[in-house]
PDB file of C-alpha atoms in Angstrom:
ATOM      1  CA  VAL A   1    -170.259  -4.614-115.725  1.00 52.00           C
ATOM      2  CA  VAL A   2    -173.671  -3.518-117.072  1.00 54.00           C
ATOM      3  CA  ILE A   3    -176.131  -6.172-118.322  1.00 55.00           C
ATOM      4  CA  THR A   4    -178.964  -4.877-120.649  1.00 56.00           C
ATOM      5  CA  PHE A   5    -182.281  -6.717-120.866  1.00 53.00           C
ATOM      6  CA  LYS A   6    -184.290  -6.465-124.133  1.00 58.00           C
ATOM      7  CA  THR A   7    -187.291  -8.607-125.111  1.00 55.00           C
ATOM      8  CA  PRO A   8    -189.733  -9.373-123.652  1.00 62.00           C
ATOM      9  CA  TYR A   9    -188.537  -6.979-120.913  1.00 57.00           C
ATOM     10  CA  THR A  10    -186.223  -4.048-121.023  1.00 59.00           C
ATOM     11  CA  GLY A  11    -183.869  -2.750-118.335  1.00 56.00           C
ATOM     12  CA  THR A  12    -180.315  -2.832-117.075  1.00 61.00           C
ATOM     13  CA  ARG A  13    -178.557  -4.269-114.078  1.00 64.00           C
ATOM     14  CA  LYS A  14    -175.049  -3.568-112.738  1.00 68.00           C
ATOM     15  CA  VAL A  15    -172.902  -6.385-111.390  1.00 63.00           C
ATOM     16  CA  GLN A  16    -169.312  -6.263-110.086  1.00 72.00           C
ATOM     17  CA  TYR A  17    -166.552  -8.225-111.737  1.00 69.00           C
ATOM     18  CA  GLU A  18    -163.248  -8.264-109.845  1.00 80.00           C
ATOM     19  CA  ILE A  19    -159.909  -8.961-111.482  1.00 81.00           C
ATOM     20  CA  ALA A  20    -157.597 -10.303-108.807  1.00 89.00           C
ATOM     21  CA  LYS A  21    -153.930  -9.415-108.734  1.00 92.00           C
ATOM     22  CA  ALA A  22    -151.671 -11.992-110.307  1.00 92.00           C
ATOM     23  CA  THR A  23    -149.127 -13.801-108.153  1.00 92.00           C
ATOM     24  CA  PRO A  24    -145.580 -13.302-109.434  1.00 95.00           C
ATOM     25  CA  ILE A  25    -142.919 -15.985-109.276  1.00 95.00           C
ATOM     26  CA  ILE A  26    -139.495 -15.574-107.672  1.00 96.00           C
ATOM     27  CA  THR A  27    -137.142 -17.128-110.190  1.00 96.00           C
ATOM     28  CA  ALA A  28    -133.920 -16.118-108.389  1.00 96.00           C
ATOM     29  CA  VAL A  29    -133.787 -15.823-104.612  1.00 97.00           C
ATOM     30  CA  PRO A  30    -131.986 -12.667-103.419  1.00 96.00           C
ATOM     31  CA  THR A  31    -128.810 -12.907-101.351  1.00 95.00           C
ATOM     32  CA  VAL A  32    -128.166 -11.193 -98.031  1.00 96.00           C
ATOM     33  CA  GLN A  33    -124.898  -9.667 -96.878  1.00 94.00           C
ATOM     34  CA  GLY A  34    -123.699 -11.211 -93.613  1.00 95.00           C
ATOM     35  CA  ILE A  35    -124.240  -9.266 -90.411  1.00 97.00           C
ATOM     36  CA  THR A  36    -122.455  -9.129 -87.062  1.00 98.00           C
ATOM     37  CA  TYR A  37    -124.059 -10.107 -83.781  1.00 98.00           C
ATOM     38  CA  GLY A  38    -125.842  -7.067 -82.387  1.00 96.00           C
ATOM     39  CA  GLN A  39    -126.979  -5.882 -85.801  1.00 97.00           C
ATOM     40  CA  LYS A  40    -130.574  -6.127 -87.011  1.00 98.00           C
ATOM     41  CA  LEU A  41    -131.793  -7.789 -90.183  1.00 98.00           C
ATOM     42  CA  ASP A  42    -132.175  -4.289 -91.608  1.00 97.00           C
ATOM     43  CA  ASP A  43    -128.375  -4.036 -91.511  1.00 97.00           C
ATOM     44  CA  GLY A  44    -128.108  -7.004 -93.861  1.00 95.00           C
ATOM     45  CA  VAL A  45    -128.107  -5.617 -97.389  1.00 95.00           C
ATOM     46  CA  ILE A  46    -130.375  -7.519 -99.794  1.00 97.00           C
ATOM     47  CA  THR A  47    -128.993  -7.856-103.321  1.00 96.00           C
ATOM     48  CA  GLY A  48    -129.958  -9.652-106.505  1.00 95.00           C
ATOM     49  CA  GLY A  49    -133.089 -11.693-106.908  1.00 96.00           C
ATOM     50  CA  GLU A  50    -135.475 -11.894-109.870  1.00 97.00           C
ATOM     51  CA  VAL A  51    -139.249 -12.028-110.146  1.00 97.00           C
ATOM     52  CA  THR A  52    -141.287 -12.799-113.247  1.00 96.00           C
ATOM     53  CA  GLY A  53    -144.945 -12.448-114.140  1.00 93.00           C
ATOM     54  CA  THR A  54    -147.208 -13.225-117.074  1.00 87.00           C
ATOM     55  CA  GLY A  55    -145.283 -14.432-120.074  1.00 88.00           C
ATOM     56  CA  ASP A  56    -142.127 -14.753-117.998  1.00 90.00           C
ATOM     57  CA  ALA A  57    -141.687 -11.005-118.093  1.00 93.00           C
ATOM     58  CA  VAL A  58    -139.356  -9.681-115.415  1.00 95.00           C
ATOM     59  CA  ILE A  59    -141.193  -7.592-112.832  1.00 95.00           C
ATOM     60  CA  ASN A  60    -139.536  -4.636-111.170  1.00 96.00           C
ATOM     61  CA  GLY A  61    -139.990  -4.111-107.489  1.00 96.00           C
ATOM     62  CA  ILE A  62    -138.347  -3.989-104.086  1.00 97.00           C
ATOM     63  CA  PHE A  63    -137.148  -6.766-101.782  1.00 97.00           C
ATOM     64  CA  SER A  64    -137.391  -5.895 -98.082  1.00 97.00           C
ATOM     65  CA  TRP A  65    -137.533  -7.625 -94.718  1.00 97.00           C
ATOM     66  CA  GLU A  66    -140.874  -8.624 -93.312  1.00 97.00           C
ATOM     67  CA  ASP A  67    -139.492  -7.676 -89.860  1.00 97.00           C
ATOM     68  CA  GLY A  68    -136.153  -5.928 -90.104  1.00 97.00           C
ATOM     69  CA  THR A  69    -136.008  -5.246 -86.359  1.00 97.00           C
ATOM     70  CA  ILE A  70    -135.060  -8.841 -85.528  1.00 98.00           C
ATOM     71  CA  THR A  71    -131.557  -9.241 -84.031  1.00 97.00           C
ATOM     72  CA  PRO A  72    -130.315 -12.769 -84.766  1.00 97.00           C
ATOM     73  CA  SER A  73    -127.755 -14.643 -82.660  1.00 97.00           C
ATOM     74  CA  VAL A  74    -124.732 -16.484 -84.009  1.00 98.00           C
ATOM     75  CA  SER A  75    -126.571 -19.743 -83.303  1.00 97.00           C
ATOM     76  CA  ASP A  76    -129.148 -18.626 -85.891  1.00 97.00           C
ATOM     77  CA  SER A  77    -126.468 -18.272 -88.557  1.00 97.00           C
ATOM     78  CA  GLY A  78    -127.274 -20.389 -91.597  1.00 96.00           C
ATOM     79  CA  VAL A  79    -130.033 -22.135 -89.650  1.00 97.00           C
ATOM     80  CA  THR A  80    -132.981 -19.880 -88.912  1.00 97.00           C
ATOM     81  CA  GLU A  81    -135.085 -18.691 -91.835  1.00 97.00           C
ATOM     82  CA  TYR A  82    -136.278 -15.102 -92.096  1.00 98.00           C
ATOM     83  CA  THR A  83    -138.874 -13.730 -94.493  1.00 98.00           C
ATOM     84  CA  ILE A  84    -138.146 -11.341 -97.339  1.00 97.00           C
ATOM     85  CA  VAL A  85    -141.105  -9.634 -99.046  1.00 98.00           C
ATOM     86  CA  PHE A  86    -141.117  -8.643-102.721  1.00 97.00           C
ATOM     87  CA  THR A  87    -143.310  -5.634-103.449  1.00 97.00           C
ATOM     88  CA  PRO A  88    -143.870  -5.190-107.233  1.00 96.00           C
ATOM     89  CA  GLU A  89    -144.078  -1.793-108.869  1.00 95.00           C
ATOM     90  CA  ASP A  90    -146.851  -3.044-111.154  1.00 94.00           C
ATOM     91  CA  ASP A  91    -150.155  -2.922-109.247  1.00 92.00           C
ATOM     92  CA  ASN A  92    -151.418  -5.863-111.281  1.00 93.00           C
ATOM     93  CA  TYR A  93    -149.239  -8.149-109.199  1.00 95.00           C
ATOM     94  CA  GLY A  94    -149.419  -8.883-105.497  1.00 95.00           C
ATOM     95  CA  GLU A  95    -146.645  -9.202-102.956  1.00 96.00           C
ATOM     96  CA  ILE A  96    -144.800 -12.470-102.570  1.00 96.00           C
ATOM     97  CA  THR A  97    -142.487 -13.748 -99.822  1.00 97.00           C
ATOM     98  CA  VAL A  98    -139.420 -15.966 -99.741  1.00 97.00           C
ATOM     99  CA  PRO A  99    -137.526 -17.453 -96.759  1.00 97.00           C
ATOM    100  CA  VAL A 100    -133.758 -16.863 -96.529  1.00 97.00           C
ATOM    101  CA  LYS A 101    -130.978 -17.766 -94.126  1.00 97.00           C
ATOM    102  CA  VAL A 102    -128.508 -15.196 -92.861  1.00 97.00           C
ATOM    103  CA  THR A 103    -124.849 -15.449 -91.873  1.00 97.00           C
ATOM    104  CA  VAL A 104    -124.296 -13.956 -88.416  1.00 98.00           C
ATOM    105  CA  ASN A 105    -120.672 -13.337 -87.437  1.00 98.00           C
ATOM    106  CA  LYS A 106    -119.356 -13.038 -83.907  1.00 98.00           C
ATOM    107  CA  ALA A 107    -118.958  -9.513 -82.585  1.00 97.00           C
ATOM    108  CA  ALA A 108    -115.399  -8.269 -82.105  1.00 96.00           C
ATOM    109  CA  PHE A 109    -114.189  -6.158 -79.196  1.00 96.00           C
ATOM    110  CA  ASP A 110    -111.583  -3.401 -79.417  1.00 96.00           C
ATOM    111  CA  LYS A 111    -109.183  -3.775 -76.502  1.00 96.00           C
ATOM    112  CA  GLU A 112    -108.756   0.011 -76.479  1.00 96.00           C
ATOM    113  CA  ASN A 113    -112.294   0.184 -75.051  1.00 97.00           C
ATOM    114  CA  LEU A 114    -111.415  -1.829 -71.948  1.00 97.00           C
ATOM    115  CA  SER A 115    -111.963   0.055 -68.726  1.00 97.00           C
ATOM    116  CA  ASP A 116    -109.407  -0.134 -65.896  1.00 96.00           C
ATOM    117  CA  ASP A 117    -111.770  -2.407 -63.951  1.00 97.00           C
ATOM    118  CA  GLU A 118    -111.820  -4.808 -66.913  1.00 98.00           C
ATOM    119  CA  LYS A 119    -108.024  -5.212 -67.005  1.00 97.00           C
ATOM    120  CA  PRO A 120    -105.817  -7.479 -64.880  1.00 97.00           C
ATOM    121  CA  GLU A 121    -103.326  -5.498 -62.806  1.00 97.00           C
ATOM    122  CA  GLY A 122     -99.679  -6.405 -62.354  1.00 96.00           C
ATOM    123  CA  LYS A 123     -98.509  -6.914 -58.784  1.00 94.00           C
ATOM    124  CA  ALA A 124     -96.380  -4.039 -57.563  1.00 91.00           C
ATOM    125  CA  ASP A 125     -93.501  -4.206 -55.062  1.00 88.00           C
ATOM    126  CA  ALA A 126     -93.083  -7.973 -55.436  1.00 92.00           C
ATOM    127  CA  GLU A 127     -89.865  -9.175 -53.807  1.00 92.00           C
ATOM    128  CA  TYR A 128     -88.179 -12.560 -53.995  1.00 92.00           C
ATOM    129  CA  ASN A 129     -89.196 -14.775 -51.059  1.00 92.00           C
ATOM    130  CA  ASN A 130     -88.306 -18.266 -52.355  1.00 91.00           C
ATOM    131  CA  HIS A 131     -92.016 -18.994 -52.922  1.00 92.00           C
ATOM    132  CA  GLU A 132     -94.219 -18.718 -55.977  1.00 95.00           C
ATOM    133  CA  GLN A 133     -96.127 -15.437 -56.064  1.00 96.00           C
ATOM    134  CA  GLU A 134     -99.145 -14.421 -58.130  1.00 97.00           C
ATOM    135  CA  LEU A 135     -98.033 -11.935 -60.759  1.00 97.00           C
ATOM    136  CA  VAL A 136    -101.360 -10.221 -61.446  1.00 98.00           C
ATOM    137  CA  THR A 137    -104.757  -9.669 -59.901  1.00 97.00           C
ATOM    138  CA  ALA A 138    -107.829 -10.625 -61.924  1.00 97.00           C
ATOM    139  CA  PRO A 139    -110.031  -7.849 -63.354  1.00 97.00           C
ATOM    140  CA  GLU A 140    -112.916  -6.717 -61.177  1.00 97.00           C
ATOM    141  CA  GLU A 141    -115.392  -7.138 -64.053  1.00 97.00           C
ATOM    142  CA  LEU A 142    -115.538  -8.260 -67.672  1.00 98.00           C
ATOM    143  CA  PRO A 143    -116.944  -6.650 -70.818  1.00 97.00           C
ATOM    144  CA  ASP A 144    -120.465  -7.691 -71.783  1.00 96.00           C
ATOM    145  CA  GLY A 145    -120.405 -10.975 -73.677  1.00 97.00           C
ATOM    146  CA  TYR A 146    -117.131 -12.195 -72.157  1.00 98.00           C
ATOM    147  CA  GLU A 147    -116.881 -15.067 -69.719  1.00 97.00           C
ATOM    148  CA  LYS A 148    -113.319 -15.179 -68.381  1.00 97.00           C
ATOM    149  CA  VAL A 149    -109.703 -14.105 -68.788  1.00 98.00           C
ATOM    150  CA  MET A 150    -106.892 -16.535 -69.519  1.00 98.00           C
ATOM    151  CA  TYR A 151    -103.140 -16.093 -69.101  1.00 98.00           C
ATOM    152  CA  ARG A 152     -99.791 -17.457 -70.205  1.00 98.00           C
ATOM    153  CA  LEU A 153     -96.155 -16.459 -69.714  1.00 97.00           C
ATOM    154  CA  SER A 154     -94.820 -17.309 -73.171  1.00 94.00           C
ATOM    155  CA  ASP A 155     -96.082 -17.815 -76.701  1.00 92.00           C
ATOM    156  CA  THR A 156     -95.479 -21.552 -76.377  1.00 93.00           C
ATOM    157  CA  ASP A 157     -97.378 -22.041 -73.109  1.00 95.00           C
ATOM    158  CA  GLU A 158    -100.976 -23.209 -73.045  1.00 96.00           C
ATOM    159  CA  TRP A 159    -103.568 -20.640 -72.061  1.00 98.00           C
ATOM    160  CA  SER A 160    -104.878 -21.096 -68.518  1.00 97.00           C
ATOM    161  CA  ASP A 161    -107.512 -19.362 -66.426  1.00 96.00           C
ATOM    162  CA  GLU A 162    -105.272 -19.700 -63.359  1.00 97.00           C
ATOM    163  CA  ILE A 163    -103.431 -16.584 -62.224  1.00 97.00           C
ATOM    164  CA  PRO A 164     -99.792 -16.968 -63.391  1.00 97.00           C
ATOM    165  CA  LYS A 165     -97.085 -17.212 -60.739  1.00 97.00           C
ATOM    166  CA  GLY A 166     -93.369 -16.511 -60.560  1.00 96.00           C
ATOM    167  CA  LYS A 167     -90.706 -17.497 -58.058  1.00 94.00           C
ATOM    168  CA  ASP A 168     -87.301 -16.263 -59.150  1.00 92.00           C
ATOM    169  CA  ALA A 169     -86.372 -12.603 -59.198  1.00 93.00           C
ATOM    170  CA  GLY A 170     -86.635 -11.011 -62.626  1.00 94.00           C
ATOM    171  CA  ALA A 171     -89.080  -9.620 -65.153  1.00 96.00           C
ATOM    172  CA  TYR A 172     -92.112 -11.589 -66.361  1.00 97.00           C
ATOM    173  CA  THR A 173     -94.365 -10.876 -69.330  1.00 97.00           C
ATOM    174  CA  VAL A 174     -97.970 -11.926 -68.764  1.00 98.00           C
ATOM    175  CA  HIS A 175    -100.062 -12.449 -71.915  1.00 98.00           C
ATOM    176  CA  VAL A 176    -103.799 -11.891 -71.481  1.00 98.00           C
ATOM    177  CA  LYS A 177    -106.721 -13.306 -73.482  1.00 98.00           C
ATOM    178  CA  TYR A 178    -110.444 -12.585 -73.085  1.00 98.00           C
ATOM    179  CA  ILE A 179    -112.793 -15.480 -73.819  1.00 98.00           C
ATOM    180  CA  GLY A 180    -116.086 -14.510 -75.431  1.00 98.00           C
ATOM    181  CA  ASP A 181    -119.402 -16.337 -75.387  1.00 97.00           C
ATOM    182  CA  GLU A 182    -120.974 -17.872 -78.496  1.00 97.00           C
ATOM    183  CA  ASN A 183    -121.730 -14.403 -79.879  1.00 98.00           C
ATOM    184  CA  HIS A 184    -118.392 -12.685 -79.214  1.00 98.00           C
ATOM    185  CA  ASP A 185    -114.890 -13.233 -80.592  1.00 98.00           C
ATOM    186  CA  HIS A 186    -111.959 -13.931 -78.277  1.00 98.00           C
ATOM    187  CA  PHE A 187    -109.306 -11.231 -78.189  1.00 98.00           C
ATOM    188  CA  GLU A 188    -105.938 -10.604 -76.571  1.00 97.00           C
ATOM    189  CA  GLY A 189    -105.374  -7.666 -74.255  1.00 97.00           C
ATOM    190  CA  ASP A 190    -102.156  -5.764 -73.669  1.00 97.00           C
ATOM    191  CA  ASP A 191     -99.227  -7.682 -72.217  1.00 97.00           C
ATOM    192  CA  ILE A 192     -98.396  -6.948 -68.587  1.00 97.00           C
ATOM    193  CA  THR A 193     -94.790  -6.731 -67.402  1.00 97.00           C
ATOM    194  CA  VAL A 194     -94.255  -7.673 -63.764  1.00 97.00           C
ATOM    195  CA  SER A 195     -90.956  -7.701 -61.881  1.00 96.00           C
ATOM    196  CA  ILE A 196     -89.994  -9.652 -58.789  1.00 95.00           C
ATOM    197  CA  ALA A 197     -87.233  -7.647 -57.156  1.00 93.00           C
ATOM    198  CA  ARG A 198     -84.096  -9.281 -55.806  1.00 91.00           C
ATOM    199  CA  LYS A 199     -84.061  -9.480 -52.031  1.00 90.00           C
ATOM    200  CA  ALA A 200     -81.401  -7.415 -50.321  1.00 89.00           C
ATOM    201  CA  VAL A 201     -78.832  -9.472 -48.395  1.00 92.00           C
ATOM    202  CA  ILE A 202     -76.412  -8.054 -45.829  1.00 91.00           C
ATOM    203  CA  VAL A 203     -73.099  -9.732 -45.080  1.00 93.00           C
ATOM    204  CA  LYS A 204     -71.516  -8.250 -41.943  1.00 95.00           C
ATOM    205  CA  ALA A 205     -68.086  -9.382 -40.851  1.00 94.00           C
ATOM    206  CA  ASP A 206     -67.864 -10.542 -37.245  1.00 94.00           C
ATOM    207  CA  ASP A 207     -65.435  -8.749 -34.953  1.00 95.00           C
ATOM    208  CA  LYS A 208     -62.202 -10.661 -34.309  1.00 94.00           C
ATOM    209  CA  SER A 209     -59.066 -10.133 -32.251  1.00 94.00           C
ATOM    210  CA  LYS A 210     -55.581 -11.587 -31.882  1.00 92.00           C
ATOM    211  CA  LYS A 211     -52.366 -10.989 -30.019  1.00 93.00           C
ATOM    212  CA  TYR A 212     -49.470  -9.273 -31.665  1.00 93.00           C
ATOM    213  CA  GLY A 213     -47.407 -11.808 -33.556  1.00 91.00           C
ATOM    214  CA  ASP A 214     -50.178 -14.421 -33.770  1.00 93.00           C
ATOM    215  CA  ALA A 215     -51.691 -15.610 -37.052  1.00 94.00           C
ATOM    216  CA  ASP A 216     -55.038 -14.178 -38.070  1.00 94.00           C
ATOM    217  CA  PRO A 217     -58.036 -16.028 -36.660  1.00 94.00           C
ATOM    218  CA  GLU A 218     -60.608 -17.520 -39.043  1.00 94.00           C
ATOM    219  CA  PHE A 219     -62.769 -14.700 -40.294  1.00 94.00           C
ATOM    220  CA  THR A 220     -66.536 -15.211 -40.133  1.00 94.00           C
ATOM    221  CA  ALA A 221     -69.562 -13.136 -41.047  1.00 93.00           C
ATOM    222  CA  THR A 222     -73.252 -12.926 -40.225  1.00 93.00           C
ATOM    223  CA  VAL A 223     -75.600 -13.071 -43.217  1.00 92.00           C
ATOM    224  CA  THR A 224     -79.105 -11.609 -43.004  1.00 90.00           C
ATOM    225  CA  GLY A 225     -81.810 -11.392 -45.652  1.00 87.00           C
ATOM    226  CA  THR A 226     -81.534 -14.829 -47.278  1.00 88.00           C
ATOM    227  CA  VAL A 227     -84.653 -16.978 -47.498  1.00 87.00           C
ATOM    228  CA  GLY A 228     -84.964 -20.663 -46.711  1.00 85.00           C
ATOM    229  CA  ASN A 229     -81.823 -22.594 -47.631  1.00 87.00           C
ATOM    230  CA  ASP A 230     -80.524 -19.930 -50.006  1.00 87.00           C
ATOM    231  CA  THR A 231     -76.880 -18.939 -49.589  1.00 89.00           C
ATOM    232  CA  VAL A 232     -74.599 -16.241 -50.959  1.00 91.00           C
ATOM    233  CA  GLU A 233     -70.913 -16.579 -51.786  1.00 92.00           C
ATOM    234  CA  TYR A 234     -68.386 -14.150 -50.413  1.00 93.00           C
ATOM    235  CA  VAL A 235     -64.823 -13.901 -49.169  1.00 95.00           C
ATOM    236  CA  LEU A 236     -63.476 -12.043 -46.152  1.00 94.00           C
ATOM    237  CA  SER A 237     -60.249 -10.110 -46.056  1.00 94.00           C
ATOM    238  CA  ARG A 238     -58.693  -7.411 -43.930  1.00 93.00           C
ATOM    239  CA  ALA A 239     -56.457  -4.459 -44.527  1.00 92.00           C
ATOM    240  CA  ASP A 240     -52.712  -5.192 -44.489  1.00 93.00           C
ATOM    241  CA  GLY A 241     -50.753  -4.598 -41.315  1.00 93.00           C
ATOM    242  CA  GLU A 242     -49.396  -6.409 -38.253  1.00 92.00           C
ATOM    243  CA  LYS A 243     -48.814  -3.575 -35.846  1.00 93.00           C
ATOM    244  CA  VAL A 244     -51.133  -3.205 -32.917  1.00 94.00           C
ATOM    245  CA  ASN A 245     -54.116  -1.417 -34.390  1.00 94.00           C
ATOM    246  CA  THR A 246     -57.691  -1.876 -35.530  1.00 94.00           C
ATOM    247  CA  TYR A 247     -58.117  -3.263 -39.030  1.00 94.00           C
ATOM    248  CA  THR A 248     -61.329  -3.487 -41.056  1.00 94.00           C
ATOM    249  CA  ILE A 249     -62.527  -6.932 -42.147  1.00 94.00           C
ATOM    250  CA  THR A 250     -64.276  -6.580 -45.501  1.00 94.00           C
ATOM    251  CA  PRO A 251     -66.706  -9.051 -47.122  1.00 93.00           C
ATOM    252  CA  SER A 252     -66.659  -9.092 -50.941  1.00 92.00           C
ATOM    253  CA  GLY A 253     -68.519 -11.013 -53.620  1.00 90.00           C
ATOM    254  CA  GLU A 254     -70.741 -10.665 -56.635  1.00 89.00           C
ATOM    255  CA  GLY A 255     -73.313  -7.944 -56.124  1.00 83.00           C
ATOM    256  CA  ILE A 256     -76.043 -10.021 -57.839  1.00 83.00           C
ATOM    257  CA  GLN A 257     -76.364 -13.705 -57.030  1.00 79.00           C
ATOM    258  CA  GLY A 258     -78.984 -16.347 -57.558  1.00 70.00           C
TER     259      GLY A 258
END
């Protein structure tokens, strides 16, 4: 601005006159697409929002994060406020900020990415012994963000972090579930099939003898391989004949018992 002096003196003097940028008004707060734990604010897409200036005229510009490198936790979801900056295209207006809350979802884990060390292993060569046996061994390590593995033997059983056990011979299906922390979703791993083999039992007829013309003695047998108080059912018979000779005594019974 130039000021001119006239009477009684003449001359000019320059002074500065600054016009400050106007402050716009956010009339509609923008929305932010939810993100997943592990993502940064920059991954949350900002949409909508409206800003007006002098005379309620809509001002064009860009909404962006003040610090898009922040990685929120699930505990921040809908609670912690983060700053969005509006930068107007019109240089007559200054920047303005608005706080927003962000939805942060738990991170999922793809079971196909489990390493062998992160998987429980089914017991091999298990054989019936009349006692409960652990069916699997726990994984040596867990994926990042996961706290423990739980198990159950049927869809109706409650999940438990105790290693499942089986007693009777047969096949067992072990269901596996990984428990995540507050930032990670639980997920189920592949089922594990474990078999407890039937124990082999041998029934050997005891040798017997009689005199010609006498009735057969009571046939007996020695049983080996049973466990505890377990028993097997069988019958003993011999080949027909009463002449002096050697006859085979044969045990017979169901091949699978118990």
